[in-house]
Amino acid sequence: MGDFNLALVIVAVVVCVLVFLFNVYLLVNYQHPDDANQAYFPKAVVVFGLSVAAISILMLPADVANRQACRRAIYNGACDLTLPMKDLWLAVYIIDAILVFFIIPFAMFYYEGDQDKSVGKRLTSALIWVFLSALICGLVLGILYGLVGKLDFTVRRLPSSVIEFPTDWNRFTSANPCVSTDKLRLLCDAYAAPASSETTWTMRSTFPEYVVALATIVGSVLFTIFGGVGIFCLPLGLIFSFVRRPKAVITRSQYIKEATELGKRAKELKKTAETLRQEERSGTKGKNWRKNVKAVEKELLLLEDDMKALEEMYPQGEKAETSWALTVLGYLGKLVLGVIGLIVSVAWVVHIIIYLLIDPPVSAFLNQVFIKLDDVWGLLGTGGFAFFCLYLLLAVIAGAMMLGLKIVFVTIHPMKWGGTLMNSFLFNVALVLLCSISVIQFCSTAFGYYARATAAQEIFGHTLQSLRGIKYLYKYNVFQYGFVIFAALTLVYYLAFGWRKRKPRGRFQIST
């Protein structure tokens, strides 16, 4: 037993190191050249935040493995040698909340501060904004915790009289399972308890658990929208990217024509950006200035996509044929990954419907799959479980990216390979951290049979679903229904419009 726990600790340490190195790799390859050799504090926050998000997702499989360490124990106290998962859960999610609501906003305020100001003034300005945010969050959390930070458990009182212990065991049957001297009463008091015996047992929640619960609610709203959209956006986006791929290399004359048009759009964008910059410096910003800035940013992203597509259709240089071959292989890889992802997405949606939305559940489905895989090899089911949890987080990111470019009421900083500024990085890290809490809560509920008796289920199951005012959202499966509805709408959208290529845009217009 001790060897098993030692192996689990070693695996956990190795995974944490690998996650950290992978996030450093992402930062180096995604960062904008303007941020090279500077903005070290935001970069440290990005790497640390991404590591916390990934580790928090992988902690649920670790929690399951930790539970199995004492499942077949033959001596008392074996479970005392396992990892303190409940304390680790609370520590990770308190760190998560501090990052989302305090450290990341501070890093963003400092990074986006006026570059003409001194470092001290930028630090002071960022600290003031964070202090005001912390004050408001603290007041809101304190008031809510004082008023409704309680757990309401529905219990049934079952009183019973005391009689002598029986000497005749033959009269116990399925129809008469109780100890009773009254031959006319064959059922126990527990069987015949009236509905009026139900009562509510109230106790105060701990403050860390309450902070995690409120953060989970905020993340659940985002998770329902982004995750529901992304669960089909992720695989179908890859598949339809293959469908809309360039079928052949264009001619040189076509390339010159398209490049000339892109040059005109770029020149127009540059002129508009300079006008907006002059308005900002002169202090004469109109009411539509910010709206126009967002329009320029969005048009710039579309222009970059068109430039990339043009380079794919007309590769240049000495290795043009090799570049085209790699482009073709890349689209084939997207098709394969899209098909695999579509299978996983369908399995997720079917599992939610038959296990969570139908009462009683039709089947344990994926829970049984993971258990069968564990019977084949101890870590096989745990690995599959981790894959489904991580896939759900990737679906959230894919949904956020899609809605950020398609819906006007939400703005998402896009991630670009070799062109992502630190404020965009920080924004996306905060989004991932906020949604990761909800992903864990959702997975612990969706895989409640496989992840039973874990510390995560205690926190995100019994505690969260018994909090006053919040429990009804989980009692009536509000988030699960919302997830399935958004997934269905996204599927219909892609089947109807996903195969279409984006039409060329007309002349760029700004609001006056």
XYZ file of C-alpha atoms in Angstrom:
512
model
C 0.000 0.000 0.000
C 2.788 2.380 0.856
C 4.521 1.543 -2.450
C 1.343 2.440 -4.354
C 1.121 5.835 -2.674
C 4.815 6.492 -3.293
C 4.318 5.682 -6.987
C 1.342 8.049 -7.110
C 3.408 10.869 -5.592
C 6.209 10.266 -8.117
C 3.742 10.298 -11.025
C 2.167 13.510 -9.709
C 5.556 15.255 -9.472
C 6.564 14.135 -12.971
C 3.236 15.294 -14.447
C 3.547 18.703 -12.773
C 7.038 19.175 -14.235
C 5.853 18.141 -17.720
C 2.873 20.492 -17.513
C 5.150 23.371 -16.523
C 7.581 22.703 -19.389
C 4.720 22.400 -21.900
C 3.269 25.741 -20.811
C 6.678 27.401 -21.161
C 6.801 25.980 -24.696
C 3.357 27.441 -25.453
C 4.378 30.843 -24.123
C 7.583 30.964 -26.151
C 5.851 29.986 -29.400
C 2.666 32.023 -29.005
C 4.124 35.278 -27.683
C 4.277 38.356 -29.910
C 7.755 39.478 -31.027
C 7.120 42.845 -29.332
C 7.016 41.050 -25.957
C 10.315 39.228 -26.416
C 12.801 39.834 -23.589
C 10.312 41.917 -21.586
C 7.012 41.647 -19.636
C 8.494 38.929 -17.447
C 5.932 39.246 -14.665
C 2.905 38.717 -16.985
C 4.753 35.779 -18.547
C 5.322 34.199 -15.134
C 1.617 34.656 -14.328
C 0.652 33.045 -17.666
C 2.830 29.974 -17.114
C 1.738 29.589 -13.495
C -1.952 30.081 -14.345
C -1.928 27.576 -17.197
C -0.127 25.077 -14.970
C -2.733 25.481 -12.211
C -5.558 25.005 -14.748
C -4.056 21.844 -16.234
C -3.103 20.375 -12.858
C -6.582 21.058 -11.465
C -8.111 19.076 -14.348
C -5.663 16.204 -13.838
C -6.282 16.173 -10.078
C -9.641 14.455 -10.553
C -8.058 11.314 -12.086
C -5.431 11.530 -9.351
C -8.240 11.686 -6.791
C -9.721 8.486 -8.236
C -6.324 6.763 -8.152
C -5.784 7.996 -4.586
C -9.115 6.496 -3.546
C -8.104 3.125 -5.011
C -4.990 3.112 -2.819
C -7.015 1.997 0.198
C -9.956 0.315 -1.526
C -8.703 -3.195 -0.738
C -6.977 -2.337 2.531
C -6.719 -5.167 5.049
C -5.740 -3.081 8.048
C -7.207 -0.047 9.797
C -5.770 3.336 8.969
C -4.649 2.488 5.428
C -6.506 5.515 4.063
C -4.508 7.758 6.392
C -1.456 7.099 4.192
C -3.079 8.498 1.057
C -2.744 12.032 -0.281
C -4.818 14.732 1.511
C -6.907 15.389 -1.597
C -9.550 17.579 0.052
C -6.921 19.995 1.341
C -5.203 19.944 -2.054
C -8.504 20.670 -3.831
C -9.248 23.652 -1.632
C -5.687 24.972 -1.959
C -5.714 24.709 -5.759
C -9.066 26.419 -6.137
C -8.307 29.197 -3.668
C -5.158 29.846 -5.726
C -7.356 29.712 -8.826
C -9.697 32.382 -7.422
C -6.801 34.625 -6.332
C -5.272 34.404 -9.805
C -8.536 35.152 -11.620
C -9.763 38.025 -9.471
C -6.534 39.646 -8.275
C -3.187 38.680 -9.795
C -4.229 38.448 -13.456
C -6.157 41.768 -13.346
C -3.104 43.410 -11.737
C -0.846 42.021 -14.469
C -3.258 43.234 -17.172
C -3.597 46.715 -15.657
C 0.179 47.011 -15.392
C 0.829 45.678 -18.907
C -1.813 47.924 -20.528
C -0.733 51.005 -18.585
C 0.522 54.085 -20.360
C 4.044 53.282 -21.556
C 5.008 56.941 -21.172
C 4.521 56.739 -17.394
C 7.214 55.546 -15.036
C 7.239 52.044 -13.608
C 6.213 53.370 -10.199
C 3.167 55.177 -11.574
C 2.088 52.117 -13.560
C 2.451 49.936 -10.456
C 0.475 52.441 -8.378
C -2.309 52.646 -10.953
C -2.539 48.847 -11.223
C -2.555 48.437 -7.440
C -5.356 50.996 -7.069
C -7.545 49.197 -9.589
C -6.848 45.802 -8.012
C -7.482 47.179 -4.514
C -10.865 48.514 -5.597
C -11.683 45.182 -7.234
C -10.570 43.290 -4.116
C -12.616 45.575 -1.872
C -15.762 45.053 -3.925
C -15.217 41.279 -4.186
C -14.493 41.028 -0.459
C -17.627 42.945 0.479
C -19.806 40.897 -1.857
C -18.338 37.584 -0.661
C -18.559 38.579 3.001
C -22.188 39.731 2.754
C -23.251 36.664 0.780
C -21.415 34.316 3.140
C -22.978 35.967 6.180
C -26.505 35.878 4.754
C -26.738 32.666 2.717
C -23.457 30.824 3.266
C -25.216 27.801 4.735
C -25.833 24.199 3.736
C -29.395 22.844 3.765
C -29.656 19.043 3.902
C -33.058 17.373 3.651
C -33.263 14.584 6.248
C -36.010 12.321 7.564
C -36.443 11.643 11.264
C -37.026 7.935 11.942
C -37.883 7.208 15.596
C -38.336 3.633 16.788
C -39.198 1.989 20.088
C -36.814 -0.283 21.970
C -37.702 -3.958 22.466
C -35.868 -7.075 23.521
C -33.434 -8.646 21.088
C -35.096 -11.615 19.292
C -34.050 -15.219 19.689
C -35.940 -16.501 16.667
C -34.375 -15.453 13.367
C -36.520 -17.644 11.130
C -39.405 -15.167 11.033
C -37.291 -12.532 9.222
C -38.288 -12.389 5.551
C -38.327 -9.802 2.794
C -41.924 -9.012 3.773
C -41.052 -8.719 7.489
C -37.513 -7.300 7.777
C -37.949 -5.664 11.192
C -37.723 -6.527 14.849
C -41.288 -6.152 16.100
C -43.473 -7.849 18.727
C -46.589 -6.603 16.965
C -47.660 -9.301 14.505
C -50.038 -6.883 12.796
C -47.205 -4.487 11.924
C -44.811 -6.197 9.561
C -42.952 -3.045 8.435
C -40.378 -1.024 10.336
C -41.027 2.547 11.421
C -38.554 3.612 8.737
C -40.733 2.095 6.033
C -43.904 3.695 7.298
C -42.448 7.132 8.135
C -44.869 9.927 7.154
C -43.916 12.758 4.820
C -44.110 15.155 7.767
C -41.028 13.469 9.239
C -38.863 15.242 6.635
C -36.972 18.233 7.941
C -34.052 20.444 6.929
C -30.721 20.155 8.678
C -28.765 23.419 8.349
C -25.077 23.971 8.958
C -22.590 26.719 8.126
C -20.312 26.163 5.110
C -16.608 26.895 5.432
C -15.541 30.135 3.771
C -13.031 28.497 1.352
C -15.727 26.093 0.168
C -18.134 28.998 -0.303
C -15.580 30.954 -2.379
C -15.049 27.873 -4.554
C -18.825 27.485 -4.918
C -19.392 31.072 -6.084
C -16.460 30.871 -8.480
C -17.976 27.656 -9.799
C -21.301 29.396 -10.457
C -19.605 32.169 -12.453
C -17.548 29.610 -14.327
C -20.601 27.399 -14.901
C -22.385 30.160 -16.802
C -19.372 30.595 -19.075
C -18.880 26.828 -19.259
C -22.504 26.250 -20.304
C -22.184 28.725 -23.179
C -18.610 28.137 -24.313
C -18.555 24.403 -23.571
C -21.917 23.784 -25.227
C -20.797 25.637 -28.353
C -17.283 24.193 -28.335
C -18.216 20.545 -27.883
C -19.165 20.422 -31.589
C -17.285 23.528 -32.722
C -13.957 21.854 -31.903
C -14.286 18.717 -34.094
C -16.553 20.155 -36.799
C -14.290 23.194 -37.147
C -11.426 20.827 -37.984
C -13.542 18.741 -40.369
C -14.974 21.712 -42.263
C -11.528 23.284 -42.366
C -10.551 20.224 -44.414
C -13.684 20.634 -46.553
C -12.850 24.304 -47.285
C -9.140 23.623 -47.881
C -7.398 24.944 -51.002
C -7.676 22.192 -53.585
C -4.744 23.283 -55.763
C -2.015 25.898 -56.130
C -3.235 29.110 -57.810
C -1.452 30.783 -60.723
C 0.946 33.685 -60.374
C -1.529 36.137 -61.944
C -4.219 35.112 -59.450
C -1.732 35.537 -56.620
C -0.791 39.065 -57.769
C -4.464 40.043 -58.051
C -5.321 38.769 -54.557
C -2.156 40.209 -53.006
C -2.938 43.628 -54.522
C -6.420 43.568 -52.989
C -5.007 42.588 -49.602
C -2.499 45.420 -49.878
C -5.305 47.920 -50.435
C -7.155 46.611 -47.361
C -3.958 46.799 -45.294
C -3.302 50.386 -46.379
C -6.874 51.376 -45.518
C -6.590 49.729 -42.101
C -3.300 51.501 -41.414
C -4.830 54.868 -42.299
C -7.822 54.207 -40.028
C -5.571 53.104 -37.156
C -3.469 56.261 -37.467
C -6.632 58.406 -37.358
C -7.806 56.661 -34.195
C -4.364 57.057 -32.625
C -4.395 60.789 -33.339
C -7.837 61.091 -31.741
C -6.522 59.348 -28.627
C -3.454 61.561 -28.325
C -5.400 64.780 -28.906
C -8.022 63.848 -26.315
C -10.900 64.275 -28.794
C -12.145 60.705 -28.741
C -15.743 60.476 -29.893
C -18.439 58.241 -28.473
C -17.727 55.599 -31.123
C -13.939 55.596 -30.678
C -13.735 52.364 -28.689
C -16.208 50.677 -31.034
C -14.058 51.656 -34.013
C -10.921 50.328 -32.287
C -12.604 46.965 -31.826
C -13.717 46.998 -35.471
C -10.139 47.666 -36.614
C -8.823 44.842 -34.431
C -11.389 42.408 -35.821
C -10.693 43.471 -39.424
C -6.967 43.039 -38.798
C -7.544 39.463 -37.655
C -9.552 38.704 -40.782
C -6.841 40.272 -42.926
C -4.208 38.069 -41.298
C -6.352 34.985 -41.973
C -6.683 35.963 -45.635
C -2.929 36.492 -45.922
C -2.271 33.074 -44.414
C -4.766 31.446 -46.802
C -3.114 33.184 -49.770
C 0.328 31.953 -48.699
C -1.056 28.416 -48.494
C -2.511 28.580 -52.009
C 0.690 29.986 -53.526
C 3.772 28.730 -51.641
C 7.002 30.474 -52.616
C 10.722 29.872 -52.258
C 13.014 26.982 -53.036
C 10.919 24.540 -50.987
C 7.550 25.494 -52.400
C 6.634 21.888 -53.249
C 7.561 20.740 -49.753
C 5.460 23.516 -48.222
C 2.464 22.495 -50.316
C 2.907 18.836 -49.326
C 3.018 19.808 -45.641
C -0.117 21.913 -46.127
C -1.959 18.923 -47.618
C -0.784 16.646 -44.788
C -1.832 19.273 -42.236
C -5.388 19.326 -43.552
C -5.495 15.519 -43.578
C -4.373 15.582 -39.941
C -7.183 18.022 -39.133
C -9.671 15.614 -40.749
C -8.441 12.670 -38.671
C -8.432 14.666 -35.437
C -11.860 16.084 -36.294
C -13.371 12.636 -36.790
C -11.886 11.388 -33.509
C -13.071 14.528 -31.737
C -16.563 14.163 -33.197
C -16.797 10.638 -31.759
C -15.712 11.952 -28.336
C -18.174 14.862 -28.543
C -21.091 12.601 -29.435
C -20.121 10.270 -26.576
C -20.088 13.269 -24.186
C -23.523 14.533 -25.238
C -25.088 11.050 -25.186
C -23.608 10.413 -21.738
C -25.017 13.694 -20.394
C -28.486 12.870 -21.706
C -28.764 9.242 -20.587
C -26.900 9.599 -17.285
C -27.659 13.136 -16.026
C -30.875 14.354 -17.647
C -32.939 11.161 -17.511
C -34.047 10.143 -14.011
C -33.360 7.349 -13.225
C -30.316 7.080 -15.518
C -30.701 4.785 -18.501
C -27.088 3.632 -18.235
C -23.819 4.519 -16.523
C -22.253 4.477 -20.044
C -18.799 6.101 -19.837
C -18.540 5.245 -16.138
C -18.776 1.563 -17.066
C -16.270 2.071 -19.893
C -13.670 3.487 -17.503
C -14.287 0.692 -15.000
C -13.819 -1.941 -17.728
C -10.606 -0.233 -18.836
C -9.344 -0.279 -15.241
C -9.946 -4.039 -15.201
C -7.712 -4.370 -18.266
C -4.937 -2.215 -16.783
C -4.982 -0.127 -13.632
C -4.228 3.256 -15.207
C -6.028 2.735 -18.521
C -9.423 3.806 -17.193
C -7.863 6.686 -15.280
C -6.100 7.823 -18.455
C -9.338 7.706 -20.453
C -11.061 9.623 -17.681
C -8.346 12.306 -17.782
C -8.638 12.527 -21.582
C -12.393 13.192 -21.458
C -11.908 15.888 -18.803
C -9.148 17.631 -20.762
C -11.205 17.375 -23.974
C -14.039 19.217 -22.263
C -11.669 22.050 -21.311
C -10.428 22.222 -24.920
C -14.060 22.444 -26.042
C -14.549 25.439 -23.722
C -11.541 27.198 -25.286
C -12.766 26.417 -28.824
C -16.235 27.771 -28.005
C -14.774 30.950 -26.537
C -12.677 31.545 -29.657
C -15.662 31.022 -31.939
C -18.031 33.290 -30.033
C -15.357 35.927 -29.664
C -15.219 36.395 -33.431
C -18.902 35.785 -34.218
C -20.881 37.452 -31.398
C -20.698 41.197 -30.825
C -21.575 41.285 -27.122
C -18.482 39.382 -25.972
C -14.861 40.191 -26.777
C -12.235 37.469 -26.666
C -8.552 38.103 -27.162
C -7.537 35.679 -29.934
C -4.520 33.418 -29.616
C -2.143 33.589 -32.577
C 0.930 31.426 -33.099
C 3.836 33.858 -32.811
C 1.547 36.877 -32.501
C -0.187 36.877 -29.092
C 0.300 39.880 -26.844
C 0.491 39.365 -23.087
C -2.868 41.010 -22.368
C -4.538 38.480 -24.692
C -2.578 35.689 -23.016
C -3.644 36.856 -19.562
C -7.297 37.185 -20.583
C -7.410 33.642 -21.981
C -5.610 32.222 -18.943
C -8.226 33.846 -16.666
C -10.973 32.345 -18.823
C -9.403 28.879 -18.684
C -8.905 29.103 -14.913
C -12.480 30.229 -14.322
C -13.946 27.491 -16.506
C -11.626 24.789 -15.143
C -13.477 24.849 -11.812
C -16.758 24.193 -13.590
C -15.201 21.502 -15.770
C -14.112 19.632 -12.645
C -17.530 20.043 -11.026
C -19.239 18.914 -14.219
C -16.958 15.882 -14.606
C -17.347 14.859 -10.968
C -21.125 14.886 -11.510
C -21.136 13.293 -14.966
C -18.780 10.536 -13.812
C -20.226 10.292 -10.318
C -20.330 6.482 -10.437
C -16.668 6.150 -11.432
C -15.443 9.001 -9.210
C -17.554 8.036 -6.190
C -16.196 8.484 -2.676
C -13.546 10.977 -3.830
C -12.703 14.259 -2.144
C -13.770 16.144 -5.280
C -17.228 14.603 -5.143
C -17.535 15.631 -1.496
C -16.716 19.271 -2.335
C -18.412 19.612 -5.712
C -21.180 17.131 -5.058
C -22.761 17.156 -1.611
C -21.478 20.567 -0.471
C -22.029 22.546 -3.663
C -25.441 21.006 -4.356
C -26.655 21.799 -0.840
C -25.683 25.477 -0.651
C -28.640 27.742 0.052
C -29.855 29.545 -3.068
C -27.427 27.712 -5.344
C -28.607 24.138 -4.962
C -31.658 24.654 -7.192
C -29.436 25.286 -10.213
C -28.050 21.790 -9.753
C -31.246 20.191 -8.517
C -33.008 20.978 -11.809
C -29.905 20.411 -13.997
C -29.989 23.969 -15.369
C -26.397 23.907 -16.603
C -26.694 20.435 -18.135
C -29.809 21.388 -20.088
C -28.162 24.626 -21.222
C -25.053 22.716 -22.328
C -27.080 20.287 -24.463
C -29.180 23.105 -25.984
C -26.108 25.105 -27.033
C -24.502 21.922 -28.386
C -27.589 21.177 -30.500
C -27.720 24.743 -31.858
C -24.024 24.611 -32.749
C -24.475 21.280 -34.531
C -27.341 22.702 -36.589
C -25.309 25.821 -37.398
C -22.312 23.852 -38.664
C -24.412 21.426 -40.677
C -26.196 24.376 -42.325
C -23.343 26.862 -42.796
C -20.056 25.199 -41.811
C -19.212 24.032 -45.337
C -19.439 27.561 -46.795
C -16.337 29.580 -47.436
C -16.178 33.097 -46.037
C -17.186 35.597 -48.685
C -14.739 38.409 -49.550
C -15.418 41.494 -47.462
C -16.287 44.818 -49.006
C -14.834 48.185 -48.166
C -14.049 48.575 -44.475
C -16.371 51.042 -42.709
C -16.150 52.719 -39.292
C -18.822 54.456 -37.238
C -18.908 58.250 -37.292
